[in-house]
């Protein structure tokens, strides 16, 4: 027996209200049992002759219905096509009854209304939205490699117009209540406590005007559009989709085709087409991978960073950032944007002034205007204190140090600052390479010290590595995790170790790209292999972006830590000696000597690379892909052996949000599971001559023998 989720009430003698209230959950989701319950309510209500209108509500604050139950989706991933069609048809038929009831149906949307929830609402005659800022409406299914399958692709064009429907369904972005009103989804937008009265008024008005009967008739037919308009919309939408998906995500294209093809059909035929097309996507490798990414982020939202016991994080009301350079100003901006007071300091006055300006410009950046919003800048300015007073610097709940990557400099700042800090304040470093335990040596309260490692550019990269030094306390970790989530980041907790997590996995891949160059592979072919795999940019371009001097320094750290497998190529120091430091100097592996600063091939590079090339030969794309990604994967198995992270899922989350590892592959370990450990051991054999860096690890061999997977 499942507990009751949908509750019937009659606020007026002829008005029925069905309120969704999933027990013990913060959100309503449409599981199979909830759909059964809805069907039973409709069976009863349909037979009553005393009802003028049915209103759907939610008892969850800020959430109407968050969509279908994705855990049930995962269990059905292997379902046969006919079963998937049946799943779609069942939802379409059930919700379709809302557009055929002998009375008016209204969805009273108080907050998030997405996916299956938006479909249920679409099948109602009318929708009224709350002006609660949380209210959003949309079809995010493409983000899971699917499209709406309960009639969303049929209802959306008929209610909101074909072009709006295409944008919403193929883009997957939700819209605000205001936008929903403009598009014709919403009849009204009212205050939260006005939602039910407004829905009742709507029922009364529709009863009198019978407009809803005309709309039922209209929306059951084809969409009103000419063949020419249809062709034009198809061509433009398809170009936008191609640019966004690079051909690696099939769902938006499939959604577009389905919507366009079904536009000329009646609604029932459109639903049938939707169901058959959905069946092609459901259970595909991309669908499975994207569902995995959804569950990775969902798990992260619930992760406190501390295993087992309950640790209360401290609340962070003010932050100090030391160092106003690239990272420090980015970190300060991320805080100011979320309303946290920040004290920013720097040893160099000019850097502080420049950094301060960057903070406000970034925090007030308006994406639609593509420039900072001046009014917003003025609003945020009081949150930022540019200071050189030690007392002001030490007054915050959390101090994040982001000065130059120099152990001595960092430690001397801590020595000066720590005695001034409040006893409960937390001190953290944004270091990318220096061990946290080493930095903590000499501190009076090492338990209140940890790494909080942001990624560059901070505004775009969601990942934050929270690094536990030997003496860091659970409370410090839990506080760092809660703080990072509070400013919209995805924190992953890890134990201390060279390169922490993401850089440790990045370097074997980057190093291999250099080894491939020296083995005679063509730059273009290397970049192509990486991008076809799904990386946002090739490893060689990434060197130019990181800065080759920085890469040499980081390589040295990795070489010292893992001399058994890290190859320290002389090519990178040769690039530095030739003053080719990458994008920042206008030349690295590429030249940036053009107006837009785009990477362009540079003929003079051959002079630097030439002496280091051992042979010249052709590589297949497969070979290049394996050479690039297997070393990264092997290092990931060592990260697990060394217990740097608590779970393989942290590796996947870290690489997706810290490196741009392709979400459609589900993550590095998820991808490895699709191959299987035994297959990977076989794939490594041809590379045995390359030494330890291509040798199967103990964990991999054990998994190959037992058939175990990273995802249990
Ligand atoms: P940056 O060179 O842009 O900025 C460093 C700032 O620190 C400069 O403004 C400098 O004047 C200031 N500074 C130097 N010594 C100081 C002192 N004793 N007291 C106060 N201010 C001082 O460097 P960036 O790139 O922002 O790096 C900062 C830290 O973040 C480093 O530890 C780096 O390893 C780490 N990091 C860098 C990333 C990157 O991509 N640039 C990514 C992640 C971490």
XYZ file of C-alpha atoms and ligand atoms in Angstrom:
756
model
C 0.000 0.000 0.000
C 1.383 3.404 -0.911
C 0.378 6.386 1.188
C -2.163 8.820 -0.195
C -0.672 11.688 -2.208
C -3.606 13.494 -3.816
C -6.264 14.920 -1.515
C -9.776 15.935 -2.582
C -11.478 18.924 -0.975
C -14.540 21.004 -1.858
C -13.937 24.648 -0.835
C -17.276 25.523 -2.464
C -20.144 23.143 -3.107
C -19.436 22.864 -6.852
C -15.632 23.324 -6.862
C -13.406 20.264 -6.463
C -9.745 20.746 -5.516
C -7.140 17.999 -5.869
C -4.077 18.870 -3.791
C -0.779 17.069 -4.412
C 1.138 16.428 -1.205
C 3.637 13.572 -1.443
C 4.210 12.353 2.115
C 7.695 12.841 3.605
C 9.090 14.546 0.470
C 9.826 18.178 -0.265
C 8.637 17.855 -3.872
C 5.691 16.233 -5.647
C 6.666 13.746 -8.337
C 4.454 11.748 -10.656
C 5.243 8.107 -9.882
C 3.182 5.214 -11.231
C 1.226 4.982 -8.005
C 0.439 8.715 -8.085
C -0.867 8.356 -11.644
C -3.088 5.461 -10.453
C -4.391 7.640 -7.663
C -5.133 10.472 -10.074
C -7.016 8.062 -12.357
C -9.218 6.959 -9.446
C -10.055 10.552 -8.518
C -10.950 11.343 -12.116
C -13.168 8.221 -12.318
C -15.181 9.477 -9.355
C -15.300 13.160 -10.283
C -16.241 12.503 -13.887
C -19.488 10.869 -12.789
C -20.609 13.754 -10.630
C -23.058 16.205 -12.079
C -22.700 18.788 -9.295
C -19.220 20.023 -10.208
C -18.481 23.225 -12.088
C -14.723 23.033 -11.960
C -11.701 21.000 -10.860
C -8.596 22.798 -9.591
C -5.152 21.229 -9.115
C -3.018 22.587 -6.276
C 0.136 21.659 -4.407
C 0.693 21.699 -0.656
C 4.467 21.996 -1.102
C 5.755 25.539 -0.726
C 7.309 26.789 -3.974
C 6.775 23.506 -5.828
C 3.778 22.462 -7.882
C 5.004 19.218 -9.483
C 8.686 18.522 -10.211
C 8.024 15.956 -12.959
C 7.952 12.217 -13.405
C 9.630 9.888 -10.909
C 13.115 9.531 -12.430
C 13.986 6.571 -10.211
C 11.218 4.650 -11.950
C 12.687 5.794 -15.287
C 16.052 4.314 -14.337
C 14.402 1.004 -13.439
C 12.701 0.931 -16.854
C 15.801 1.842 -18.912
C 15.894 -1.628 -20.457
C 12.164 -1.641 -21.317
C 11.120 -2.802 -24.797
C 9.987 -0.114 -27.251
C 6.333 -1.218 -26.979
C 6.479 -0.804 -23.222
C 7.833 2.728 -23.588
C 5.080 3.567 -26.071
C 2.565 2.157 -23.569
C 4.092 4.275 -20.747
C 3.648 7.404 -22.884
C 0.161 6.487 -24.025
C -0.918 5.874 -20.473
C 0.125 9.385 -19.364
C -1.327 11.003 -22.481
C -4.661 9.237 -22.041
C -4.846 9.972 -18.341
C -3.952 13.666 -18.664
C -6.022 13.876 -21.881
C -9.094 13.256 -19.729
C -8.519 16.690 -18.160
C -9.321 18.272 -21.517
C -12.552 16.285 -21.790
C -14.054 16.470 -18.302
C -17.677 17.637 -18.053
C -16.417 20.751 -16.226
C -13.579 23.310 -16.371
C -10.105 22.139 -15.252
C -7.553 24.604 -13.872
C -3.966 24.168 -12.634
C -3.138 26.610 -9.813
C 0.641 26.717 -10.083
C 2.381 27.922 -6.918
C 6.028 27.236 -7.863
C 8.211 24.880 -9.879
C 6.097 23.143 -12.502
C 8.286 21.171 -14.877
C 8.406 17.995 -16.974
C 5.440 15.733 -16.272
C 4.049 18.444 -13.983
C 4.033 20.935 -16.858
C 2.339 18.310 -19.031
C -0.413 17.723 -16.488
C -0.931 21.490 -16.304
C -0.891 21.728 -20.126
C -3.806 19.341 -20.397
C -5.926 21.501 -18.064
C -8.218 24.029 -19.698
C -6.574 26.921 -17.894
C -3.530 27.732 -15.765
C -3.067 30.412 -13.156
C 0.400 31.133 -11.729
C 1.598 32.538 -8.443
C 3.984 35.495 -8.672
C 6.294 33.671 -6.247
C 9.813 34.107 -7.733
C 10.217 30.323 -7.521
C 7.392 29.765 -10.001
C 8.781 28.333 -13.212
C 7.286 26.370 -16.030
C 9.124 24.207 -18.527
C 9.987 20.987 -20.271
C 13.563 20.079 -19.227
C 13.375 16.519 -20.663
C 16.033 17.193 -23.335
C 18.525 17.609 -20.488
C 17.936 13.926 -19.760
C 18.203 12.922 -23.418
C 14.410 12.727 -23.835
C 11.483 14.940 -24.744
C 8.027 15.262 -23.175
C 6.128 12.023 -23.651
C 2.817 12.692 -21.917
C 1.463 14.983 -24.583
C 3.770 17.957 -23.986
C 4.912 18.175 -27.610
C 1.282 18.145 -28.756
C -0.145 20.606 -26.216
C 2.692 23.179 -26.188
C 2.428 24.323 -29.839
C -1.356 24.416 -29.657
C -1.451 26.566 -26.520
C 1.696 28.730 -26.742
C 2.347 28.759 -30.496
C 4.745 26.656 -32.521
C 7.805 28.850 -32.214
C 7.518 29.176 -28.407
C 6.929 25.436 -28.121
C 10.008 24.633 -30.209
C 12.160 26.934 -28.095
C 10.870 25.559 -24.797
C 10.931 21.875 -25.666
C 14.203 21.744 -27.634
C 16.052 24.158 -25.300
C 14.755 22.664 -22.060
C 14.934 25.995 -20.194
C 12.080 26.947 -17.903
C 10.230 30.236 -18.157
C 8.983 32.587 -15.418
C 5.322 33.114 -14.539
C 5.461 36.450 -16.321
C 6.814 34.846 -19.511
C 4.181 32.110 -19.216
C 1.522 34.811 -19.125
C 2.935 36.530 -22.210
C 3.039 33.252 -24.131
C -0.560 32.402 -23.336
C 0.133 29.570 -20.897
C -1.180 31.541 -17.916
C -4.582 33.248 -17.695
C -3.475 35.184 -14.652
C -0.489 35.736 -12.327
C -1.444 36.506 -8.728
C -0.020 36.594 -5.201
C 0.474 33.218 -3.498
C -2.505 33.595 -1.176
C -4.706 34.705 -4.079
C -3.994 31.568 -6.113
C -7.020 29.486 -5.137
C -9.547 32.361 -5.228
C -8.163 33.311 -8.674
C -8.582 29.720 -9.882
C -12.175 29.664 -8.615
C -12.885 32.974 -10.371
C -11.455 31.479 -13.551
C -13.804 28.490 -13.286
C -16.784 30.829 -12.874
C -15.733 33.018 -15.807
C -15.202 30.024 -18.097
C -18.516 28.520 -17.052
C -20.223 31.713 -18.148
C -18.276 32.336 -21.365
C -17.746 28.707 -22.433
C -14.472 29.875 -24.021
C -12.791 26.705 -22.748
C -15.131 24.580 -24.891
C -13.974 26.460 -28.001
C -10.340 26.023 -26.960
C -10.817 22.289 -26.422
C -12.101 22.065 -29.973
C -9.286 24.237 -31.364
C -6.481 22.482 -29.474
C -7.639 19.048 -30.556
C -7.029 19.982 -34.213
C -3.813 20.767 -36.136
C -1.706 23.868 -35.408
C -2.605 26.857 -37.590
C 0.535 27.493 -39.661
C 1.536 27.505 -43.338
C 4.012 25.084 -44.918
C 6.377 28.020 -45.608
C 6.341 29.184 -41.995
C 6.894 25.611 -40.891
C 9.902 25.220 -43.215
C 11.465 28.474 -42.064
C 11.016 27.639 -38.390
C 12.496 24.167 -38.968
C 15.611 25.517 -40.699
C 16.378 28.206 -38.111
C 15.674 25.998 -35.090
C 17.742 23.174 -36.487
C 20.743 25.492 -37.022
C 20.532 26.706 -33.401
C 20.275 23.129 -32.110
C 23.245 21.951 -34.183
C 25.380 24.762 -32.813
C 24.444 23.878 -29.228
C 24.588 20.079 -29.370
C 27.446 19.619 -31.880
C 25.579 16.487 -32.951
C 26.295 14.814 -29.590
C 22.837 15.113 -28.031
C 20.083 13.552 -30.163
C 17.021 14.624 -28.120
C 16.607 18.279 -29.194
C 16.709 17.303 -32.896
C 14.253 14.482 -32.316
C 11.958 16.837 -30.394
C 12.082 19.405 -33.190
C 11.238 16.806 -35.843
C 8.365 15.449 -33.782
C 6.853 18.869 -33.107
C 7.128 19.962 -36.734
C 5.795 16.714 -38.167
C 2.884 16.596 -35.792
C 1.921 20.245 -36.254
C -0.316 19.393 -39.213
C -1.945 16.442 -37.420
C -4.822 16.427 -34.985
C -3.857 16.286 -31.321
C -4.542 12.558 -30.892
C -2.316 11.622 -33.872
C 0.330 14.051 -32.571
C 0.303 12.158 -29.260
C 0.714 8.823 -31.022
C 3.684 10.174 -32.955
C 5.173 11.588 -29.745
C 4.957 8.162 -28.074
C 6.661 6.269 -30.907
C 9.418 8.862 -31.237
C 10.001 8.971 -27.474
C 10.488 5.216 -27.478
C 13.541 5.674 -29.717
C 15.241 7.931 -27.168
C 14.215 6.229 -23.961
C 16.905 3.880 -22.661
C 19.509 5.070 -25.206
C 23.123 5.384 -23.928
C 22.832 9.197 -23.890
C 19.578 9.004 -21.920
C 21.176 6.651 -19.383
C 24.271 8.872 -19.091
C 22.282 12.074 -18.589
C 20.044 10.413 -16.006
C 23.246 9.492 -14.213
C 24.382 13.133 -14.233
C 21.001 14.121 -12.805
C 21.427 11.645 -9.944
C 25.043 12.763 -9.381
C 23.920 16.338 -8.802
C 20.908 15.230 -6.791
C 23.156 13.167 -4.523
C 25.515 16.127 -4.155
C 22.650 18.375 -3.014
C 22.029 16.017 -0.098
C 25.694 15.346 0.711
C 26.822 17.222 3.839
C 30.454 16.330 3.096
C 30.746 14.336 6.309
C 29.986 10.644 6.464
C 27.907 9.020 9.188
C 27.353 11.437 12.006
C 25.340 14.619 11.892
C 27.575 17.687 12.020
C 26.018 21.119 12.201
C 27.694 23.539 9.755
C 28.409 27.051 11.043
C 26.607 29.840 9.296
C 28.855 32.085 7.217
C 27.682 35.692 7.125
C 30.867 37.423 5.989
C 33.901 36.410 3.964
C 37.400 37.794 3.507
C 39.302 37.136 0.303
C 43.056 37.728 0.366
C 44.552 38.357 -3.072
C 42.537 40.318 -5.628
C 43.939 38.636 -8.746
C 42.103 36.434 -11.257
C 40.893 33.953 -8.668
C 40.446 36.243 -5.679
C 38.252 38.694 -7.587
C 36.236 35.823 -9.092
C 35.666 34.300 -5.649
C 34.735 37.671 -4.128
C 32.252 38.284 -6.970
C 30.598 34.882 -6.436
C 29.997 35.863 -2.790
C 28.799 39.403 -3.431
C 26.392 38.113 -6.088
C 24.750 35.974 -3.401
C 24.497 38.855 -0.949
C 27.443 37.956 1.304
C 29.567 40.793 2.707
C 33.159 40.520 1.454
C 36.357 42.161 2.642
C 38.911 42.039 -0.182
C 42.595 42.757 0.331
C 45.814 42.607 -1.694
C 49.456 43.450 -1.063
C 49.490 45.668 -4.157
C 47.206 48.715 -4.052
C 46.728 48.760 -7.843
C 45.714 45.109 -7.891
C 43.195 45.789 -5.129
C 41.592 48.678 -7.017
C 41.506 46.727 -10.270
C 40.269 43.578 -8.508
C 37.542 45.538 -6.717
C 36.259 46.901 -10.003
C 36.287 43.416 -11.512
C 34.287 42.067 -8.571
C 31.448 44.550 -8.989
C 31.424 44.304 -12.780
C 31.200 40.559 -12.614
C 28.687 40.388 -9.764
C 26.394 42.835 -11.577
C 26.887 41.333 -15.031
C 23.639 41.119 -16.944
C 23.631 38.299 -19.467
C 20.894 39.798 -21.605
C 22.593 43.207 -21.748
C 26.005 41.502 -22.106
C 27.422 44.160 -19.777
C 27.327 45.065 -16.080
C 24.055 46.571 -14.873
C 25.047 49.898 -13.298
C 22.072 50.045 -10.938
C 22.839 46.551 -9.676
C 26.504 47.541 -9.214
C 25.432 50.393 -6.957
C 23.166 48.049 -4.990
C 25.968 45.527 -4.488
C 28.771 48.029 -3.782
C 28.043 48.302 -0.023
C 28.728 44.545 0.296
C 32.326 44.955 -0.858
C 34.979 46.401 1.418
C 38.377 46.974 -0.216
C 40.702 47.140 2.738
C 44.265 46.884 3.951
C 43.363 46.845 7.641
C 44.375 43.579 9.318
C 41.534 44.011 11.823
C 38.919 44.241 9.037
C 40.488 41.340 7.181
C 40.359 39.194 10.306
C 36.769 40.061 11.247
C 35.007 37.604 8.866
C 33.514 34.168 9.553
C 35.529 32.712 6.690
C 38.868 33.831 5.256
C 39.841 32.519 1.807
C 43.439 33.067 0.784
C 44.026 33.350 -2.976
C 47.482 34.930 -3.263
C 50.328 33.731 -5.512
C 51.097 30.013 -5.490
C 53.978 30.224 -3.024
C 54.023 28.170 0.162
C 56.208 30.560 2.130
C 54.138 33.605 1.202
C 50.916 31.825 2.102
C 52.213 30.581 5.440
C 53.539 33.974 6.433
C 50.075 35.478 5.859
C 48.490 32.770 8.040
C 51.042 33.382 10.808
C 50.156 37.077 10.872
C 46.409 36.620 10.543
C 45.510 33.586 12.627
C 46.018 35.235 16.041
C 43.626 38.014 14.977
C 40.827 35.672 13.823
C 37.844 34.837 16.001
C 38.335 31.346 17.502
C 35.460 29.862 15.476
C 36.469 31.488 12.159
C 37.595 29.240 9.316
C 40.723 29.830 7.271
C 40.945 28.293 3.794
C 43.354 28.292 0.871
C 42.511 28.324 -2.824
C 45.866 26.708 -3.636
C 45.841 24.464 -6.676
C 48.942 22.425 -5.857
C 50.301 22.898 -2.334
C 49.249 20.140 0.108
C 46.771 21.420 2.694
C 48.484 19.530 5.500
C 51.757 21.258 4.626
C 50.106 24.679 4.652
C 48.502 23.878 8.022
C 51.862 23.147 9.693
C 52.525 25.906 12.216
C 48.859 26.896 12.617
C 47.482 27.079 16.142
C 44.101 25.762 14.982
C 44.791 23.419 12.046
C 41.351 21.856 12.611
C 39.785 25.132 11.393
C 41.844 25.107 8.165
C 40.989 23.436 4.833
C 41.319 23.857 1.087
C 38.468 25.525 -0.787
C 39.627 25.249 -4.361
C 37.612 27.160 -6.961
C 38.049 26.715 -10.706
C 38.819 29.315 -13.324
C 36.702 31.183 -14.432
C 34.824 31.143 -11.123
C 31.637 32.586 -12.608
C 31.299 29.651 -15.014
C 32.823 26.688 -13.190
C 30.472 25.197 -10.645
C 32.904 22.807 -9.009
C 34.639 23.560 -5.729
C 37.083 21.071 -4.216
C 36.883 21.052 -0.425
C 40.150 19.542 0.767
C 40.580 17.920 4.116
C 44.032 18.301 5.684
C 45.229 15.728 8.209
C 43.837 17.764 11.120
C 40.831 19.446 9.496
C 37.717 18.913 11.629
C 34.390 17.542 10.391
C 32.743 20.789 11.387
C 35.113 22.783 9.174
C 34.381 20.462 6.240
C 30.609 20.583 6.774
C 30.770 24.388 6.997
C 32.865 24.707 3.820
C 30.428 22.423 1.974
C 27.323 24.301 3.153
C 28.986 27.635 2.353
C 29.950 26.543 -1.192
C 26.414 25.322 -1.863
C 25.078 28.617 -0.532
C 26.932 30.521 -3.262
C 25.603 28.148 -5.931
C 28.604 25.833 -6.262
C 28.955 22.059 -6.340
C 31.417 21.106 -3.579
C 33.198 17.759 -3.472
C 35.074 16.757 -0.352
C 38.414 14.995 -0.753
C 41.474 14.016 1.177
C 44.713 15.882 0.643
C 47.044 14.706 -2.104
C 49.038 16.036 -5.089
C 46.750 17.799 -7.566
C 43.786 17.003 -5.288
C 41.195 15.434 -7.612
C 40.590 17.296 -10.858
C 44.154 18.421 -11.590
C 45.472 14.988 -10.703
C 43.196 13.500 -13.387
C 43.710 16.316 -15.851
C 47.483 16.025 -15.979
C 47.843 12.450 -17.253
C 45.548 13.453 -20.128
C 47.416 16.696 -20.818
C 50.803 14.967 -20.561
C 49.690 12.285 -22.961
C 48.795 14.962 -25.527
C 52.431 16.171 -25.355
C 53.750 12.613 -25.637
C 51.517 12.118 -28.686
C 52.973 15.252 -30.273
C 56.451 13.860 -29.679
C 55.363 10.508 -31.116
C 54.514 12.371 -34.314
C 50.762 12.863 -34.001
C 49.262 15.888 -35.698
C 47.975 18.665 -33.398
C 44.713 18.883 -35.296
C 44.151 15.139 -34.998
C 44.775 15.227 -31.230
C 42.353 18.106 -30.745
C 39.762 16.423 -32.973
C 39.951 13.154 -31.028
C 39.380 14.972 -27.764
C 36.521 17.093 -29.076
C 34.822 14.148 -30.795
C 34.945 12.384 -27.446
C 33.012 15.405 -26.193
C 35.543 17.630 -24.419
C 34.796 21.354 -24.795
C 38.297 22.051 -26.152
C 41.337 20.048 -27.185
C 44.212 19.461 -24.707
C 46.692 21.516 -26.716
C 44.447 24.579 -26.727
C 43.918 23.988 -23.015
C 47.699 24.268 -22.450
C 47.593 27.688 -24.085
C 44.703 28.733 -21.886
C 46.215 27.505 -18.616
C 49.574 29.075 -19.487
C 52.519 26.847 -20.372
C 54.673 28.210 -17.533
C 51.925 27.296 -15.067
C 51.662 23.874 -16.697
C 55.426 23.310 -16.325
C 55.194 24.171 -12.646
C 52.221 21.851 -12.094
C 53.893 19.074 -14.120
C 56.906 19.312 -11.873
C 54.693 18.825 -8.803
C 53.089 15.775 -10.407
C 56.456 14.389 -11.500
C 57.839 14.688 -7.979
C 54.753 13.002 -6.537
C 54.444 10.166 -9.060
C 57.832 9.663 -10.757
C 56.887 6.043 -11.579
C 54.408 7.155 -14.217
C 54.608 10.882 -14.945
C 56.755 11.685 -17.967
C 58.402 15.064 -17.623
C 58.695 16.091 -21.262
C 61.410 18.601 -22.224
C 58.994 20.063 -24.780
C 57.089 22.216 -22.282
C 60.231 23.903 -20.845
C 61.371 24.452 -24.447
C 58.100 26.258 -25.146
C 58.671 28.467 -22.095
C 62.281 29.160 -23.182
C 60.923 30.210 -26.592
C 58.608 32.644 -24.719
C 55.565 30.824 -26.032
C 53.541 30.870 -22.801
C 50.116 30.516 -24.383
C 47.211 32.843 -24.915
C 48.427 35.409 -22.383
C 51.557 36.128 -24.470
C 49.755 35.879 -27.805
C 51.597 32.687 -28.726
C 51.829 29.167 -27.390
C 51.026 26.069 -29.399
C 48.738 28.364 -31.383
C 49.028 31.991 -32.388
C 46.458 34.470 -31.045
C 47.588 37.290 -33.252
C 44.176 38.044 -34.644
C 41.390 40.478 -33.787
C 39.230 37.985 -31.917
C 42.118 36.329 -30.093
C 41.156 32.927 -31.550
C 43.704 30.083 -31.688
C 45.214 29.794 -35.156
C 47.863 27.321 -36.363
C 51.333 28.837 -36.209
C 53.988 27.700 -38.707
C 56.861 28.802 -36.442
C 55.825 26.203 -33.826
C 57.587 23.489 -35.841
C 60.974 24.982 -34.892
C 60.277 24.410 -31.187
C 58.564 21.045 -31.492
C 60.815 19.646 -34.234
C 63.805 18.645 -32.068
C 61.498 16.710 -29.700
C 59.589 14.654 -32.279
C 60.763 11.040 -32.128
C 59.032 9.765 -35.252
C 56.372 10.766 -37.746
C 53.363 8.556 -38.212
C 49.607 8.462 -38.677
C 47.342 7.724 -35.723
C 43.775 6.516 -35.973
C 41.203 8.537 -34.028
C 40.542 5.496 -31.843
C 44.177 5.203 -30.883
C 44.372 8.895 -30.048
C 41.201 8.708 -27.962
C 42.499 5.731 -25.975
C 45.914 7.331 -25.476
C 44.269 10.485 -24.105
C 41.538 9.061 -21.899
C 42.921 5.760 -20.594
C 45.711 7.448 -18.590
C 43.079 9.730 -17.049
C 40.944 6.728 -16.198
C 43.870 4.742 -14.719
C 44.737 7.709 -12.509
C 41.102 7.765 -11.375
C 41.426 4.141 -10.223
C 44.551 5.153 -8.266
C 42.578 8.037 -6.717
C 40.111 5.419 -5.478
C 42.924 3.137 -4.280
C 44.411 6.095 -2.367
C 40.967 6.948 -0.934
C 41.206 10.558 -2.092
C 37.428 10.621 -2.622
C 34.725 8.675 -0.848
C 32.891 7.422 -3.934
C 33.530 6.958 -7.698
C 30.559 9.261 -8.275
C 32.609 12.167 -6.866
C 35.126 11.618 -9.666
C 32.390 11.834 -12.285
C 30.791 14.890 -10.765
C 34.200 16.579 -10.394
C 35.229 15.979 -13.989
C 31.906 17.067 -15.455
C 31.683 20.302 -13.454
C 35.401 21.052 -13.118
C 36.712 20.026 -16.530
C 33.717 19.907 -18.830
C 33.959 16.125 -19.208
C 31.068 15.284 -21.584
C 27.794 14.838 -19.653
C 26.470 12.629 -22.456
C 29.081 10.055 -21.418
C 27.710 10.167 -17.841
C 31.166 10.710 -16.304
C 34.556 8.990 -16.598
C 33.736 6.023 -14.342
C 30.226 5.685 -15.796
C 31.816 5.544 -19.262
C 34.329 2.962 -18.022
C 31.446 0.852 -16.710
C 29.864 0.853 -20.158
C 33.107 -0.698 -21.465
C 33.713 -3.023 -18.507
C 36.981 -3.499 -16.585
C 37.974 -6.644 -18.501
C 37.618 -4.876 -21.864
C 39.693 -1.948 -20.607
C 42.469 -4.326 -19.519
C 42.476 -5.686 -23.093
C 42.443 -2.169 -24.554
C 45.561 -1.308 -22.533
C 47.627 -4.219 -23.867
C 48.788 -2.596 -27.135
C 50.135 0.331 -25.077
C 52.205 -1.794 -22.684
C 55.479 -0.460 -24.159
C 54.578 3.025 -22.836
C 55.277 1.817 -19.301
C 53.548 2.330 -15.970
C 51.292 5.113 -17.114
C 49.418 2.601 -19.290
C 49.640 -0.372 -16.932
C 46.394 -1.693 -15.407
C 46.158 -0.871 -11.714
C 45.457 -3.367 -8.943
C 41.885 -2.128 -8.594
C 41.244 -2.467 -12.335
C 42.646 -6.006 -12.435
C 40.531 -7.046 -9.458
C 37.441 -5.584 -11.068
C 38.238 -7.311 -14.355
C 38.514 -10.633 -12.509
C 35.313 -10.206 -10.496
C 33.276 -8.386 -13.158
C 32.594 -5.575 -10.652
C 31.450 -2.130 -11.733
C 32.177 1.324 -10.276
C 28.450 2.002 -10.044
C 26.930 -0.613 -7.812
P 47.097 36.201 -9.549
O 48.532 36.369 -9.815
O 46.122 36.632 -10.572
O 46.719 36.964 -8.192
C 47.447 36.872 -7.019
C 47.221 38.169 -6.246
O 47.768 38.000 -4.960
C 47.927 39.371 -6.871
O 47.000 40.427 -7.031
C 49.003 39.731 -5.872
O 49.228 41.124 -5.806
C 48.409 39.216 -4.596
N 49.395 38.894 -3.575
C 50.596 38.300 -3.728
N 51.187 38.152 -2.520
C 50.349 38.670 -1.603
C 50.386 38.810 -0.194
N 51.419 38.382 0.503
N 49.332 39.370 0.422
C 48.261 39.805 -0.282
N 48.184 39.718 -1.622
C 49.200 39.147 -2.269
O 46.915 34.664 -9.174
P 45.663 33.728 -9.330
O 45.686 33.091 -10.648
O 44.459 34.468 -8.912
O 45.979 32.585 -8.273
C 45.793 32.768 -6.892
C 45.762 31.420 -6.199
O 44.718 30.634 -6.754
C 47.015 30.582 -6.357
O 47.213 29.863 -5.190
C 46.677 29.652 -7.523
O 47.406 28.466 -7.497
C 45.233 29.385 -7.240
N 44.432 28.994 -8.394
C 44.618 29.559 -9.610
C 43.834 29.163 -10.694
C 44.014 29.799 -12.019
O 43.529 29.224 -13.027
N 44.637 30.953 -12.133
C 42.798 28.123 -10.552
C 42.641 27.654 -9.195
C 43.459 28.053 -8.173
